[in-house]
Amino acid sequence: MKRRSFSVIPLFAAGICLAVLVLVAPSEAISHPKYKLSGNDIVPNRYVVEFDEGDSKSANSFVHSVQSKFKKAKLHIAQEFEHNLFNGISFGLNGLDEKDHTEALKSILDKDNVRAVYPVRAIPRPEVNFEKASTKDKTPTLLPHAMTQVDRVHSELKKFGKGIKVGVIDTGIDYLHPALGGGFGKGFKVQYGYDLAGNAYTGYNNPVQDSDPLDSCTAESGASGHGTHVSGIIAGYDEKTNFTGVAPQATLGMWRVFGCKGSVGSDVLIKAFLMAYDAGMDIISVSIGEKNAWSSGPDTIVAQRIAEKGIPFIISAGNAGSEGAFTVGMPSTAKDVWSIASVDNDFQLMKKFKASSIAEKLGYSTSSTKLVDGEIVIGDKNIGSGTDACNPSNVPDLTGKLALIQRGGCTFDVKAASIAGAGGIGVIIYNTNNGDAFVPSNPSATIPVVGISTKDGLAILEGIKAGVETIKFDNEEALYPVTTGNLVSDFSSVGASYQLDLKPNIAGIGGRVFSTLPRFLGSWGIMSGTSMAAPYVSGSVALFIEAKGYKKNSQIISQQFKNHALKLVHAKGNSAIQSPLLQGAGLVQVYDAIAGKVRVSPTQISFNDTSSFAKYKTQTLTIINTGKARTTFKVVNEPSIAVAPYNRTAQGYATLAPTGFSNAKAKLTFSKTSVTLNAGQKTTVRVTVIPPKVNPKDHIMYGGYIRFKAGNQKTALDVTVPYFGVVGKQRDLPLFDKDYPYLSDPTGTPVFLKNQTYTYDRSNTKTTPTIVYRLLTPTAKFDVDVLNAKTKKSIGKTLTDSTYIPRNTFATDNFMSGVSWDATYVPSSISDIQDKVPVPSGTYILNLRALKLLGNPKDPKDWETYQTGPIVVKN
Ligand SMILES: *[C@@H]1O[C@H](CO)[C@@H](O)[C@H](O)[C@H]1NC(C)=O
Ligand SMILES: *[C@@H]1O[C@H](CO)[C@@H](O)[C@H](O)[C@H]1NC(C)=O
Ligand SMILES: *[C@@H]1O[C@H](CO)[C@@H](O)[C@H](O)[C@H]1NC(C)=O
Ligand SMILES: *[C@@H]1O[C@H](CO)[C@@H](O)[C@H](O)[C@H]1NC(C)=O
C-alpha cells in the first residue's frame, strides 16, 4: 500500500552531475502533537508507539482495539519494549487503504495511554573499509596501547577487564574465532547476546530473531565483519600471535542488529539497547549512527535514559569529518552519552610491491582481493588535477595496463569505473597532501584498486615518464609508521551538535586499527572509523571499572577519563592544540584516569552563541581532591585552534568540507587563579569568557581547555576541562542555498520561476509539482501550507510536523532534497487530526516554512519562507 505522497526521485539538475533528489520526510496524513516525525529514511508503514509508564497490558489491548475497528488491518507487532525505561511496541500496519490507514493511526494517537508515535527510521550500517592482514609477530608494535597508557594498565596494574561485562550492539560476532573465545554462553568470553536481525534483514523487511548472535554471513554476502572487529578491539586475545585487545579478560555481550547487508530499523536498535541493559552490561558500546547532529528520535531517547541510569553508553561520533562542522551523529548526540572521536594509530601494517624503477619495495593498502601485476601508465591526461579519472573523457586508452592516478574529486568507485571503461586492468591511487598509503573504499569496483602514499605515487610517475614501468605485488607485510599517527583522523566527525552541545566528548584510537575479522573473511584485518574508536574507549572503561569500581556511575567515570585525557596537536607542523570540537576532551589516557585523585566538573563547557551569551558566559567549576595530599593548582586557559565552518567569500554559508580553522582565541577570567585543596576538600571557580573579536558573520567556533595545573606533579596530576563557544548568532544563518528552493517537475528540471504557471494533471504523475531545496543550515521544524492563489490565504497544510532535518552536504546523495505535492492537504478549518483530502481543481501556491537554527518558533522573524508561483491543479 502506498502510504506517502512524497517520493524519492533521482534528479539531474543543471550543473550538478549525478546529484540525487532525496526524500526529506514522508507526508503522513497526520497532524497530531503526539505524532513525532523527525529525520530522514523512514521505514514505510512501521511505527514505534510509547505507552504510559507501567501500563503493562498495553500491547495486547492495543492490537485488539485496532484490529476490532479495522477488520482488514494486518497489524504485526515487530518489537515489544515492556520496560520501565521505554514502555511500548513497534508495529507494522498494512492491508488498509490510505484513508483507513490514517484513521487507524488516528485512533491509536487518540488513546489516553499512548504518549507518542514515531515512524521507524532506517539507520545505515557503519561504513568501513577493511584490509585483510596476518598477525605474525608484529602485533605488539601494531597495537596502539602505548598511545593510551593501556600498556601500563596491563603491565603495571595487571588489570585486563576481568569480570567486567561489555555489551556490543553490532553486526554479530564470529565467536568461534580463537581470539574471541571459541564459543558462546556461560564460561566463554562471549557470554551474552541475541540475534535481533537474521542474515536477510535489511532494516526495511521483518527481522528473523534467534538466540545466537553469530555472524553467519559469508564472504560472498558482502558482509564486512564489523562486529567481530569491534569485539576484538575490546576483548580479543590470541596467545599464538600476542594480539591483545584493550580489556582481554572482559566478558562480552553481542546484540546483533544487522543482516549481512543493509540498515537497521530504529525499533530493533531500541530493543537491542534495552536487552543489553537488562542483561546487566556494565558498559554499552555502539558503533552505529546517523549523519544528523540533532538529538531526537526514540533510539536517542532510550540511549539517554540508559545513560541516566549510570551505564557508560559509548557511541561512535561518525565518519563524516570530510563534510565539515556539525557532522557528529545521533544517537551519540544524546546529552549523557559518550560521543567518541577517532585518532590515528602510530603504526600500520602494509603489504609490499615492487615498481621496476625504484630499488626498495613500497607499501600499499587495498580491500581488493585479486591484484594483478603488469605495466603501469598514466590514467588521466591531467594527472594530479584533483579530479583524476572522474571524467572518463580524460582517461586515455589503457587496454591491458594498470593505471596511476591521484586521489580526489570523486569516489574511488567512479575512478575505477573510468579506468575499467578504458580497458585498464587495475588502478593505483596515490594520496593527496603528502598523505600515507590508504585503503580506498570501492564496493562496486570491477578491477582491483590500491592506495599508496603521495611520495611513492610521484616516484612511480617519474618512472613512467622515464620509460616502461612495471608493478609486481607481494604478499609480504611490513610495519610502517603513520604520518598522521596521534592526530585526530581526517574522517572523524566534527562537532558541535546543532544545539551547541560539546560533541564529540572524548577520543579513542580508530584510524588503522588491527583486530579480528570473521574467519570467513580471513580472521585478521585493519579497519578505520570512529566505529573502532568507540570500542577502544569501551575497553578502556572496562579496565577502569575493574581497577576502581564505580559501576553504574558513568558520571564519575567520565569525569576521571575526560579530566585526564591527552590534548593532541592540530597537525604535524602545527603545534596549536586541536579543537575540542574534533577531539572532545582529548585522547583517553587510561592509567591517569585510574590514578587521578582530583576531579573537576562539569567536564565540558559550552558558552553557546552570541544570542544566549548572557545566560552562558559565566559558569562554575567544582574541583574536588579525593586524594591524601594537599595540592595547589594554578588555573590557566589553554586556547585551541578555532573551527571556522564557513568561508563567506568562497562559498557563502555552505559549510566548508572539510572544515576550515582559525587562530581566533577566547580570553577567560577566573574568580581564582590558584586553588589549594586539602585531602577531601572541594572548592568552586567561576569562569567567564571574553570571546575573540572576530566578525560575527563568520560564526567562528573558538575553544580550548581550562587546565588546573598541579603545583607538585608527584602528588597530583593536571586536570582539564574543554570549552567552546560561537561568535555570532546561529539563528542568523541562512537556511536555503542561493537559487533554492525552486518549483519543478519530479525530475527537478525545468526550474519554474514565480512568474511562471505550473500545471499539475493529477492523472499524470510526471507532472507532480516538487519543491527542490538545499539546506545550508539544519532546521528543527519544517512545514508546507497550501494557499489559495487569489486570496493568498492558507487553506491548510500539506506537510506538517516534520522536525529535526539535517543540513544538505556536498555528497551526491545528499546534495538536495525534494518535497512533492499530490494536491492533497489537511484542512485547517478543523483543528483536530484530519485526513488529507484532495484540493478542488483550481490554482494554488505552496508556502514552505523552515525554522532558523536555535530560532524561536513563536517569532515570525525566525522562520525562513519560500512561496512557489501559481500551481494549476487539473483533474
Ligand atoms: C607478547 O606480549 C608480551 C606483553 O606485551 C611481551 O612481553 C612478549 O614479549 C610478547 N611476545 C611475543 C612473541 O611477541
Ligand atoms: C544553547 O542555547 C540554545 C538557545 O537558548 C539552547 O536551546 C541550547 O540548549 C543551548 N545549548 C547548550 C549546550 O546549552
Ligand atoms: C576564503 O576563500 C578565498 C577564495 O577562495 C581565499 O582566497 C581565502 O584565503 C579564504 N579565506 C580563508 C580565511 O581561508
Ligand atoms: C520572470 O522573471 C524573470 C526574473 O525574475 C525575468 O527574467 C523574466 O523576464 C520574467 N518573465 C516574465 C514572463 O515576466
Short mmCIF file of N, CA and C in Angstrom, two decimals, residues 540-596:
data_model
loop_
_atom_site.label_atom_id
_atom_site.label_comp_id
_atom_site.label_asym_id
_atom_site.label_seq_id
_atom_site.Cartn_x
_atom_site.Cartn_y
_atom_site.Cartn_z
N SER A 540 38.62 0.54 27.49
CA SER A 540 39.33 1.36 28.47
C SER A 540 38.50 1.53 29.74
N VAL A 541 37.20 1.74 29.55
CA VAL A 541 36.32 1.91 30.70
C VAL A 541 36.23 0.60 31.49
N ALA A 542 36.28 -0.54 30.77
CA ALA A 542 36.27 -1.84 31.46
C ALA A 542 37.49 -1.96 32.37
N LEU A 543 38.65 -1.53 31.90
CA LEU A 543 39.86 -1.56 32.74
C LEU A 543 39.67 -0.68 33.96
N PHE A 544 39.09 0.48 33.73
CA PHE A 544 38.88 1.43 34.83
C PHE A 544 37.96 0.83 35.89
N ILE A 545 36.83 0.25 35.43
CA ILE A 545 35.86 -0.27 36.41
C ILE A 545 36.47 -1.42 37.20
N GLU A 546 37.26 -2.25 36.51
CA GLU A 546 37.91 -3.34 37.26
C GLU A 546 38.83 -2.76 38.35
N ALA A 547 39.55 -1.69 37.98
CA ALA A 547 40.53 -1.12 38.91
C ALA A 547 39.88 -0.32 40.02
N LYS A 548 38.80 0.42 39.70
CA LYS A 548 38.29 1.43 40.63
C LYS A 548 36.86 1.21 41.10
N GLY A 549 36.13 0.32 40.44
CA GLY A 549 34.71 0.21 40.79
C GLY A 549 33.91 1.26 40.05
N TYR A 550 33.03 1.95 40.77
CA TYR A 550 32.15 2.97 40.16
C TYR A 550 31.24 2.37 39.09
N LYS A 551 30.84 1.09 39.26
CA LYS A 551 29.83 0.53 38.36
C LYS A 551 28.60 1.41 38.41
N LYS A 552 27.92 1.56 37.31
CA LYS A 552 26.69 2.36 37.21
C LYS A 552 26.92 3.80 37.66
N ASN A 553 28.12 4.29 37.47
CA ASN A 553 28.37 5.69 37.81
C ASN A 553 29.12 6.35 36.66
N SER A 554 28.43 6.38 35.53
CA SER A 554 29.02 6.93 34.31
C SER A 554 29.55 8.33 34.53
N GLN A 555 28.88 9.08 35.40
CA GLN A 555 29.27 10.48 35.60
C GLN A 555 30.69 10.59 36.18
N ILE A 556 30.94 9.84 37.24
CA ILE A 556 32.27 9.87 37.85
C ILE A 556 33.30 9.30 36.87
N ILE A 557 32.94 8.18 36.22
CA ILE A 557 33.90 7.56 35.31
C ILE A 557 34.26 8.55 34.20
N SER A 558 33.25 9.23 33.68
CA SER A 558 33.52 10.16 32.58
C SER A 558 34.34 11.35 33.07
N GLN A 559 34.14 11.76 34.32
CA GLN A 559 35.00 12.83 34.85
C GLN A 559 36.45 12.37 34.88
N GLN A 560 36.67 11.16 35.39
CA GLN A 560 38.05 10.67 35.50
C GLN A 560 38.71 10.59 34.12
N PHE A 561 37.95 10.09 33.15
CA PHE A 561 38.52 9.95 31.80
C PHE A 561 38.72 11.31 31.13
N LYS A 562 37.70 12.16 31.20
CA LYS A 562 37.80 13.43 30.46
C LYS A 562 38.80 14.37 31.11
N ASN A 563 38.81 14.43 32.43
CA ASN A 563 39.76 15.31 33.12
C ASN A 563 41.21 14.97 32.78
N HIS A 564 41.47 13.68 32.51
CA HIS A 564 42.86 13.25 32.33
C HIS A 564 43.22 12.90 30.90
N ALA A 565 42.34 13.21 29.95
CA ALA A 565 42.63 12.86 28.56
C ALA A 565 43.79 13.72 28.03
N LEU A 566 44.45 13.20 27.00
CA LEU A 566 45.62 13.88 26.44
C LEU A 566 45.20 14.82 25.31
N LYS A 567 45.61 16.08 25.42
CA LYS A 567 45.28 17.05 24.38
C LYS A 567 46.24 16.88 23.20
N LEU A 568 45.70 16.62 22.02
CA LEU A 568 46.54 16.40 20.84
C LEU A 568 46.74 17.71 20.09
N VAL A 569 47.79 17.75 19.28
CA VAL A 569 48.01 18.96 18.48
C VAL A 569 47.14 18.92 17.24
N HIS A 570 47.02 20.09 16.60
CA HIS A 570 46.14 20.23 15.45
C HIS A 570 46.66 19.46 14.24
N ALA A 571 47.95 19.57 13.96
CA ALA A 571 48.50 18.90 12.77
C ALA A 571 50.00 18.76 12.95
N LYS A 572 50.61 17.85 12.17
CA LYS A 572 52.07 17.77 12.18
C LYS A 572 52.57 19.10 11.64
N GLY A 573 53.50 19.73 12.33
CA GLY A 573 53.99 21.02 11.87
C GLY A 573 53.11 22.18 12.31
N ASN A 574 52.08 21.91 13.11
CA ASN A 574 51.26 22.99 13.67
C ASN A 574 50.96 22.60 15.10
N SER A 575 51.68 23.20 16.02
CA SER A 575 51.62 22.73 17.40
C SER A 575 50.44 23.31 18.16
N ALA A 576 49.57 24.08 17.48
CA ALA A 576 48.36 24.56 18.16
C ALA A 576 47.60 23.35 18.69
N ILE A 577 46.91 23.54 19.79
CA ILE A 577 46.10 22.44 20.34
C ILE A 577 44.91 22.23 19.41
N GLN A 578 44.57 20.97 19.17
CA GLN A 578 43.41 20.66 18.34
C GLN A 578 42.13 21.13 19.05
N SER A 579 41.13 21.52 18.27
CA SER A 579 39.88 22.00 18.85
C SER A 579 39.14 20.86 19.57
N PRO A 580 38.52 21.19 20.71
CA PRO A 580 37.67 20.17 21.36
C PRO A 580 36.51 19.73 20.47
N LEU A 581 36.18 20.50 19.44
CA LEU A 581 35.11 20.08 18.55
C LEU A 581 35.56 18.93 17.66
N LEU A 582 36.87 18.64 17.64
CA LEU A 582 37.36 17.47 16.92
C LEU A 582 37.78 16.35 17.87
N GLN A 583 38.41 16.71 18.99
CA GLN A 583 38.94 15.66 19.87
C GLN A 583 38.21 15.54 21.20
N GLY A 584 37.16 16.35 21.42
CA GLY A 584 36.50 16.32 22.72
C GLY A 584 37.49 16.67 23.80
N ALA A 585 37.46 15.91 24.90
CA ALA A 585 38.39 16.16 26.00
C ALA A 585 39.81 15.77 25.62
N GLY A 586 39.97 14.97 24.54
CA GLY A 586 41.29 14.51 24.12
C GLY A 586 41.32 12.99 24.03
N LEU A 587 42.53 12.45 23.84
CA LEU A 587 42.69 11.00 23.70
C LEU A 587 42.72 10.34 25.08
N VAL A 588 41.97 9.24 25.25
CA VAL A 588 41.92 8.57 26.56
C VAL A 588 43.32 8.20 27.03
N GLN A 589 43.55 8.41 28.32
CA GLN A 589 44.80 8.00 28.99
C GLN A 589 44.35 7.18 30.19
N VAL A 590 44.36 5.87 30.02
CA VAL A 590 43.65 5.03 30.99
C VAL A 590 44.37 4.96 32.33
N TYR A 591 45.69 4.94 32.29
CA TYR A 591 46.45 4.87 33.55
C TYR A 591 46.15 6.11 34.40
N ASP A 592 46.21 7.28 33.79
CA ASP A 592 45.95 8.52 34.52
C ASP A 592 44.51 8.59 35.00
N ALA A 593 43.58 8.10 34.18
CA ALA A 593 42.17 8.12 34.58
C ALA A 593 41.99 7.30 35.86
N ILE A 594 42.72 6.18 35.93
CA ILE A 594 42.64 5.33 37.13
C ILE A 594 43.37 5.98 38.31
N ALA A 595 44.53 6.58 38.02
CA ALA A 595 45.38 7.11 39.09
C ALA A 595 44.89 8.45 39.64
N GLY A 596 44.19 9.22 38.81
CA GLY A 596 43.85 10.60 39.16
C GLY A 596 43.02 10.69 40.43
#
